[in-house]
CSV table of N, CA and C in Angstrom, one decimal:
chain,number,residue,atom,x,y,z
Z,21,MET,N,15.5,15.0,-10.4
Z,21,MET,CA,14.6,15.2,-9.2
Z,21,MET,C,14.1,13.8,-8.8
Z,22,THR,N,14.0,13.6,-7.5
Z,22,THR,CA,13.6,12.3,-7.0
Z,22,THR,C,12.0,12.2,-7.0
Z,23,HIS,N,11.6,11.0,-6.9
Z,23,HIS,CA,10.1,10.7,-6.8
Z,23,HIS,C,9.6,11.6,-5.6
Z,24,ASN,N,10.2,11.6,-4.5
Z,24,ASN,CA,9.7,12.3,-3.3
Z,24,ASN,C,9.6,13.8,-3.6
Z,25,ASP,N,10.7,14.3,-4.3
Z,25,ASP,CA,10.7,15.8,-4.5
Z,25,ASP,C,9.5,16.1,-5.4
Z,26,ALA,N,9.3,15.4,-6.5
Z,26,ALA,CA,8.2,15.7,-7.4
Z,26,ALA,C,6.9,15.5,-6.7
Z,27,LEU,N,6.7,14.5,-5.8
Z,27,LEU,CA,5.5,14.3,-5.1
Z,27,LEU,C,5.2,15.5,-4.2
Z,28,TYR,N,6.2,16.0,-3.5
Z,28,TYR,CA,6.0,17.1,-2.5
Z,28,TYR,C,5.8,18.5,-3.3
Z,29,ILE,N,6.5,18.6,-4.3
Z,29,ILE,CA,6.4,19.9,-5.1
Z,29,ILE,C,5.0,19.9,-5.7
Z,30,HIS,N,4.5,18.8,-6.2
Z,30,HIS,CA,3.1,18.8,-6.7
Z,30,HIS,C,2.1,19.1,-5.6
Z,31,ALA,N,2.3,18.5,-4.4
Z,31,ALA,CA,1.4,18.8,-3.3
Z,31,ALA,C,1.5,20.3,-2.9
Z,32,LEU,N,2.7,20.9,-2.9
Z,32,LEU,CA,2.8,22.3,-2.6
Z,32,LEU,C,2.1,23.1,-3.6
Z,33,ARG,N,2.2,22.8,-4.9
Z,33,ARG,CA,1.5,23.5,-6.0
Z,33,ARG,C,0.0,23.4,-5.9
Z,34,SER,N,-0.5,22.3,-5.2
Z,34,SER,CA,-1.9,22.1,-5.0
Z,34,SER,C,-2.5,23.1,-4.0
Z,35,ILE,N,-1.7,23.8,-3.3
Z,35,ILE,CA,-2.2,24.7,-2.3
Z,35,ILE,C,-2.5,26.0,-3.0
Z,36,ASP,N,-3.7,26.5,-2.8
Z,36,ASP,CA,-4.1,27.8,-3.4
Z,36,ASP,C,-3.1,28.9,-3.0
Z,37,GLY,N,-2.7,29.7,-4.0
Z,37,GLY,CA,-1.8,30.8,-3.7
Z,37,GLY,C,-0.4,30.5,-3.8
Z,38,ILE,N,0.0,29.3,-4.0
Z,38,ILE,CA,1.4,28.9,-4.2
Z,38,ILE,C,1.8,28.8,-5.6
Z,39,GLY,N,2.4,29.8,-6.1
Z,39,GLY,CA,2.8,29.9,-7.5
Z,39,GLY,C,4.3,29.7,-7.6
Z,40,ASP,N,4.9,30.0,-8.8
Z,40,ASP,CA,6.3,29.8,-9.1
Z,40,ASP,C,7.2,30.6,-8.1
Z,41,GLY,N,6.8,31.8,-7.9
Z,41,GLY,CA,7.7,32.7,-7.0
Z,41,GLY,C,7.8,32.1,-5.6
Z,42,THR,N,6.6,31.8,-5.0
Z,42,THR,CA,6.6,31.3,-3.7
Z,42,THR,C,7.3,29.9,-3.6
Z,43,LEU,N,7.1,29.1,-4.6
Z,43,LEU,CA,7.7,27.8,-4.6
Z,43,LEU,C,9.2,27.9,-4.7
Z,44,THR,N,9.7,28.8,-5.6
Z,44,THR,CA,11.1,29.0,-5.7
Z,44,THR,C,11.7,29.5,-4.4
Z,45,ARG,N,11.1,30.4,-3.7
Z,45,ARG,CA,11.6,30.9,-2.4
Z,45,ARG,C,11.6,29.7,-1.4
Z,46,LEU,N,10.6,28.9,-1.4
Z,46,LEU,CA,10.5,27.8,-0.4
Z,46,LEU,C,11.7,26.8,-0.7
Z,47,LEU,N,11.8,26.4,-2.0
Z,47,LEU,CA,12.9,25.5,-2.4
Z,47,LEU,C,14.3,26.0,-2.1
Z,48,SER,N,14.4,27.3,-2.3
Z,48,SER,CA,15.7,28.0,-2.0
Z,48,SER,C,16.0,27.9,-0.5
Z,49,HIS,N,15.0,28.1,0.2
Z,49,HIS,CA,15.2,28.2,1.7
Z,49,HIS,C,15.4,26.8,2.3
Z,50,PHE,N,14.7,25.8,1.9
Z,50,PHE,CA,14.7,24.5,2.5
Z,50,PHE,C,15.5,23.4,1.7
Z,51,GLY,N,15.8,23.7,0.4
Z,51,GLY,CA,16.6,22.8,-0.4
Z,51,GLY,C,15.8,21.8,-1.3
Z,52,ASN,N,14.7,21.3,-0.9
Z,52,ASN,CA,13.9,20.4,-1.7
Z,52,ASN,C,12.4,20.4,-1.2
Z,53,GLY,N,11.6,19.8,-2.1
Z,53,GLY,CA,10.2,19.8,-1.7
Z,53,GLY,C,9.8,19.0,-0.5
Z,54,GLU,N,10.5,17.9,-0.3
Z,54,GLU,CA,10.2,17.1,0.9
Z,54,GLU,C,10.5,17.9,2.2
Z,55,GLN,N,11.7,18.6,2.2
Z,55,GLN,CA,12.0,19.4,3.4
Z,55,GLN,C,11.0,20.5,3.6
Z,56,VAL,N,10.5,21.1,2.6
Z,56,VAL,CA,9.5,22.1,2.7
Z,56,VAL,C,8.3,21.5,3.4
Z,57,TRP,N,7.8,20.4,2.9
Z,57,TRP,CA,6.6,19.7,3.4
Z,57,TRP,C,6.8,19.3,4.8
Z,58,LEU,N,8.0,18.8,5.2
Z,58,LEU,CA,8.2,18.3,6.5
Z,58,LEU,C,8.6,19.4,7.5
Z,59,ALA,N,8.8,20.6,7.1
Z,59,ALA,CA,9.3,21.7,8.0
Z,59,ALA,C,8.2,22.0,9.0
Z,60,SER,N,8.6,22.4,10.2
Z,60,SER,CA,7.7,22.8,11.2
Z,60,SER,C,6.9,24.0,10.8
Z,61,ASP,N,5.8,24.2,11.4
Z,61,ASP,CA,5.0,25.5,11.2
Z,61,ASP,C,5.9,26.7,11.5
Z,62,GLU,N,6.7,26.6,12.6
Z,62,GLU,CA,7.5,27.7,13.0
Z,62,GLU,C,8.6,28.0,11.9
Z,63,ALA,N,9.1,27.0,11.3
Z,63,ALA,CA,10.1,27.2,10.3
Z,63,ALA,C,9.5,27.8,9.0
Z,64,ILE,N,8.3,27.5,8.7
Z,64,ILE,CA,7.6,28.1,7.6
Z,64,ILE,C,7.3,29.6,7.9
Z,65,ASP,N,7.0,29.8,9.1
Z,65,ASP,CA,6.6,31.2,9.6
Z,65,ASP,C,7.7,32.2,9.5
Z,66,VAL,N,8.9,31.7,9.5
Z,66,VAL,CA,10.1,32.7,9.5
Z,66,VAL,C,10.7,32.9,8.2
Z,67,ILE,N,10.2,32.2,7.1
Z,67,ILE,CA,10.8,32.4,5.8
Z,67,ILE,C,10.6,33.8,5.3
Z,68,PRO,N,11.7,34.5,4.9
Z,68,PRO,CA,11.6,35.8,4.4
Z,68,PRO,C,11.0,35.9,3.0
Z,69,LYS,N,10.4,37.0,2.7
Z,69,LYS,CA,9.8,37.4,1.4
Z,69,LYS,C,8.7,36.5,1.0
Z,70,ILE,N,8.0,35.9,1.9
Z,70,ILE,CA,6.7,35.2,1.6
Z,70,ILE,C,5.6,35.9,2.5
Z,71,ALA,N,4.6,36.3,1.9
Z,71,ALA,CA,3.5,37.0,2.6
Z,71,ALA,C,2.9,36.1,3.7
Z,72,PRO,N,2.5,36.7,4.8
Z,72,PRO,CA,1.9,35.9,5.9
Z,72,PRO,C,0.7,35.1,5.5
Z,73,GLU,N,-0.1,35.6,4.6
Z,73,GLU,CA,-1.3,34.8,4.2
Z,73,GLU,C,-0.8,33.5,3.4
Z,74,ARG,N,0.2,33.7,2.7
Z,74,ARG,CA,0.7,32.5,2.0
Z,74,ARG,C,1.3,31.5,2.9
Z,75,LYS,N,2.0,32.0,3.9
Z,75,LYS,CA,2.6,31.1,5.0
Z,75,LYS,C,1.5,30.3,5.6
Z,76,ARG,N,0.4,31.0,6.0
Z,76,ARG,CA,-0.8,30.3,6.6
Z,76,ARG,C,-1.4,29.3,5.6
Z,77,ALA,N,-1.5,29.6,4.3
Z,77,ALA,CA,-2.0,28.7,3.3
Z,77,ALA,C,-1.1,27.4,3.3
Z,78,ILE,N,0.2,27.6,3.3
Z,78,ILE,CA,1.1,26.4,3.3
Z,78,ILE,C,0.9,25.6,4.5
Z,79,ILE,N,0.8,26.2,5.7
Z,79,ILE,CA,0.7,25.5,7.0
Z,79,ILE,C,-0.7,24.7,7.0
Z,80,ASN,N,-1.7,25.4,6.6
Z,80,ASN,CA,-3.0,24.8,6.5
Z,80,ASN,C,-3.2,23.7,5.4
Z,81,GLY,N,-2.6,24.0,4.3
Z,81,GLY,CA,-2.7,23.1,3.1
Z,81,GLY,C,-2.0,21.8,3.4
Z,82,ARG,N,-0.9,21.8,4.1
Z,82,ARG,CA,-0.2,20.6,4.5
Z,82,ARG,C,-1.0,19.7,5.4
Z,83,LYS,N,-2.0,20.3,6.1
Z,83,LYS,CA,-2.8,19.5,7.0
Z,83,LYS,C,-4.0,18.8,6.2
Z,84,ARG,N,-4.3,19.3,5.0
Z,84,ARG,CA,-5.5,18.7,4.3
Z,84,ARG,C,-5.1,17.9,3.1
Z,85,ILE,N,-3.8,17.9,2.7
Z,85,ILE,CA,-3.4,17.2,1.5
Z,85,ILE,C,-2.4,16.1,1.9
Z,86,ASP,N,-2.7,14.9,1.4
Z,86,ASP,CA,-1.9,13.7,1.6
Z,86,ASP,C,-1.1,13.4,0.4
Z,87,PRO,N,0.2,13.9,0.3
Z,87,PRO,CA,1.0,13.7,-0.9
Z,87,PRO,C,1.0,12.3,-1.4
Z,88,GLU,N,1.2,11.3,-0.6
Z,88,GLU,CA,1.2,9.9,-1.0
Z,88,GLU,C,-0.1,9.5,-1.7
Z,89,GLN,N,-1.2,9.9,-1.1
Z,89,GLN,CA,-2.5,9.6,-1.7
Z,89,GLN,C,-2.7,10.2,-3.1
Z,90,VAL,N,-2.3,11.5,-3.2
Z,90,VAL,CA,-2.4,12.2,-4.4
Z,90,VAL,C,-1.5,11.4,-5.5
Z,91,TRP,N,-0.3,11.0,-5.1
Z,91,TRP,CA,0.6,10.3,-6.0
Z,91,TRP,C,0.0,9.0,-6.5
Z,92,GLN,N,-0.6,8.3,-5.5
Z,92,GLN,CA,-1.3,7.0,-5.9
Z,92,GLN,C,-2.4,7.2,-6.8
Z,93,ASP,N,-3.2,8.3,-6.6
Z,93,ASP,CA,-4.3,8.6,-7.5
Z,93,ASP,C,-3.9,9.0,-8.9
Z,94,LEU,N,-2.8,9.7,-9.0
Z,94,LEU,CA,-2.2,10.1,-10.3
Z,94,LEU,C,-1.7,8.8,-11.0
Z,95,GLN,N,-1.0,8.0,-10.3
Z,95,GLN,CA,-0.5,6.7,-10.9
Z,95,GLN,C,-1.6,5.9,-11.4
Z,96,ALA,N,-2.7,5.8,-10.6
Z,96,ALA,CA,-3.9,5.0,-11.0
Z,96,ALA,C,-4.5,5.5,-12.3
Z,97,LEU,N,-4.3,6.8,-12.6
Z,97,LEU,CA,-4.9,7.4,-13.8
Z,97,LEU,C,-3.8,7.4,-14.9
Z,98,GLY,N,-2.6,6.8,-14.7
Z,98,GLY,CA,-1.6,6.8,-15.7
Z,98,GLY,C,-0.9,8.1,-15.9
Z,99,ILE,N,-1.0,9.0,-14.9
Z,99,ILE,CA,-0.4,10.3,-14.9
Z,99,ILE,C,1.0,10.3,-14.3
Z,100,THR,N,2.0,10.9,-14.9
Z,100,THR,CA,3.3,11.0,-14.3
Z,100,THR,C,3.6,12.5,-14.1
Z,101,LEU,N,4.5,12.8,-13.1
Z,101,LEU,CA,4.8,14.2,-12.8
Z,101,LEU,C,6.2,14.5,-13.3
Z,102,HIS,N,6.4,15.7,-13.9
Z,102,HIS,CA,7.7,16.1,-14.4
Z,102,HIS,C,7.9,17.5,-13.8
Z,103,THR,N,8.9,17.8,-13.1
Z,103,THR,CA,9.2,19.1,-12.6
Z,103,THR,C,10.3,19.7,-13.4
Z,104,LYS,N,10.5,21.0,-13.1
Z,104,LYS,CA,11.5,21.8,-13.9
Z,104,LYS,C,12.9,21.2,-13.8
Z,105,GLY,N,13.2,20.5,-12.8
Z,105,GLY,CA,14.6,19.9,-12.6
Z,105,GLY,C,14.7,18.6,-13.3
Z,106,ASP,N,13.7,18.0,-13.9
Z,106,ASP,CA,13.7,16.7,-14.6
Z,106,ASP,C,14.2,16.9,-16.0
Z,107,SER,N,14.9,15.9,-16.5
Z,107,SER,CA,15.3,15.9,-17.9
Z,107,SER,C,14.1,15.7,-18.9
Z,108,THR,N,13.1,15.2,-18.3
Z,108,THR,CA,11.9,14.9,-19.2
Z,108,THR,C,10.9,16.1,-19.2
Z,109,TYR,N,11.3,17.2,-18.5
Z,109,TYR,CA,10.4,18.4,-18.5
Z,109,TYR,C,10.5,19.1,-19.8
Z,110,PRO,N,9.3,19.4,-20.4
Z,110,PRO,CA,9.4,20.1,-21.7
Z,110,PRO,C,10.0,21.5,-21.7
Z,111,VAL,N,10.7,21.8,-22.7
Z,111,VAL,CA,11.4,23.1,-22.7
Z,111,VAL,C,10.6,24.1,-23.4
């Protein structure tokens, strides 16, 4: 997984109501976390099998979270991110 993918997946998981199931559907639909984050509101709105309130949460959450700033804050604290696709992810 790339730096950007981990960054955007973490940002998506920071949105209330976005759990493993929703994240899996988003990644399946768009391909990676960065594409989910950069998708238009209209593209988010037409994703199947995601409840309308979760779609609104994604759209609104992307407006209030700055993934790059969150990444910098984590790095300043010495925190690294590991996603399920990383070889460093605990089994």
